[in-house]
Amino acid sequence: MAIEIERKFLVVGDGWRDQVEDEIRLVQGYLTEDARTTVRVRIRGETAYLTIKGATQGISRLEFEYPIPVADAETLLHELAVSPLIEKIRYRVRHGGHLWELDVFAGANAGLVLAELELETVDEVFARPDWLGAEVSDDPRYFNVNLAQWPYGNWS
C-alpha cells in the first residue's frame, strides 16, 4: 500500500529559480472525485499515468499510480476529464536535504505558484527556504482536483 505524505505551500518571489535541477511540463485532468476517491490522468513529458488517490487525512492519503499509453491519456483528458485541464511546469529544487517540487501553473490557473514537499513521516522536520510562503496543505482550494473545477484565475 502506498501512502503519500505531502505538505503544500505558496511560493513568494523567484529566489528558487537559480536552484532548479530540472523541469517538466504536466497536463492533468480528473475523471472522478468524491469524498473518498480521486482518479487522475496525467501526461508528464513523454509518459502518462493513471492515479487513484484516497481521501486526505491530515497531510497523508493512499496513492496508487500506473503507467498508461500516452494516446489513451490524451483521449481520457479530452473526452472524459473535468474542464479546464490543469497545466503547469514542475520545477525540482533541492533545499536542506529535501527535494521540493514547485508548480508554476498556466491556463486557467495562471499566476499560481505552489511548492510541494513529500515526506517520509507526518512529523518529519525540514528546513524552510526563503521563498516559502504560507502553508496551504489544509486549504482545499489549492488541491489540484479543486483547481480543475474552480480555477485560480476565477477567484475574486
PDB file of N, CA, C and O in Angstrom, residues 7 9 22 26 46 50 62 79 117:
ATOM      1  N   ARG A   7       3.221  18.119   2.079  1.00  0.00           N
ATOM      2  CA  ARG A   7       2.879  19.465   2.549  1.00  0.00           C
ATOM      3  C   ARG A   7       2.969  20.394   1.355  1.00  0.00           C
ATOM      4  O   ARG A   7       3.796  20.220   0.468  1.00  0.00           O
ATOM      5  N   PHE A   9       2.745  24.595  -0.024  1.00  0.00           N
ATOM      6  CA  PHE A   9       2.951  25.988   0.369  1.00  0.00           C
ATOM      7  C   PHE A   9       2.824  26.910  -0.838  1.00  0.00           C
ATOM      8  O   PHE A   9       3.120  26.517  -1.966  1.00  0.00           O
ATOM      9  N   ASP A  22      15.776  20.438 -12.576  1.00  0.00           N
ATOM     10  CA  ASP A  22      15.140  20.070 -13.831  1.00  0.00           C
ATOM     11  C   ASP A  22      13.708  20.588 -13.849  1.00  0.00           C
ATOM     12  O   ASP A  22      13.204  21.089 -12.843  1.00  0.00           O
ATOM     13  N   LEU A  26       3.518  19.360 -17.290  1.00  0.00           N
ATOM     14  CA  LEU A  26       2.476  18.428 -16.869  1.00  0.00           C
ATOM     15  C   LEU A  26       1.118  18.931 -17.343  1.00  0.00           C
ATOM     16  O   LEU A  26       0.832  20.121 -17.262  1.00  0.00           O
ATOM     17  N   GLU A  46       6.827  12.865 -21.834  1.00  0.00           N
ATOM     18  CA  GLU A  46       6.504  11.860 -22.849  1.00  0.00           C
ATOM     19  C   GLU A  46       5.881  10.596 -22.252  1.00  0.00           C
ATOM     20  O   GLU A  46       5.784   9.572 -22.925  1.00  0.00           O
ATOM     21  N   LEU A  50      -2.167   6.894 -14.795  1.00  0.00           N
ATOM     22  CA  LEU A  50      -3.476   6.899 -14.159  1.00  0.00           C
ATOM     23  C   LEU A  50      -3.206   6.793 -12.669  1.00  0.00           C
ATOM     24  O   LEU A  50      -2.478   5.893 -12.227  1.00  0.00           O
ATOM     25  N   LEU A  62      -3.819   7.563   0.770  1.00  0.00           N
ATOM     26  CA  LEU A  62      -3.418   6.458  -0.083  1.00  0.00           C
ATOM     27  C   LEU A  62      -3.231   6.963  -1.504  1.00  0.00           C
ATOM     28  O   LEU A  62      -3.982   7.829  -1.957  1.00  0.00           O
ATOM     29  N   GLU A  79     -11.786  13.651 -23.602  1.00  0.00           N
ATOM     30  CA  GLU A  79     -13.147  13.130 -23.713  1.00  0.00           C
ATOM     31  C   GLU A  79     -13.867  12.968 -22.370  1.00  0.00           C
ATOM     32  O   GLU A  79     -15.089  13.096 -22.321  1.00  0.00           O
ATOM     33  N   LEU A 117       6.224  19.304  -0.869  1.00  0.00           N
ATOM     34  CA  LEU A 117       7.301  18.515  -0.282  1.00  0.00           C
ATOM     35  C   LEU A 117       6.713  17.200   0.197  1.00  0.00           C
ATOM     36  O   LEU A 117       5.805  17.193   1.030  1.00  0.00           O
TER      37      LEU A 117
END
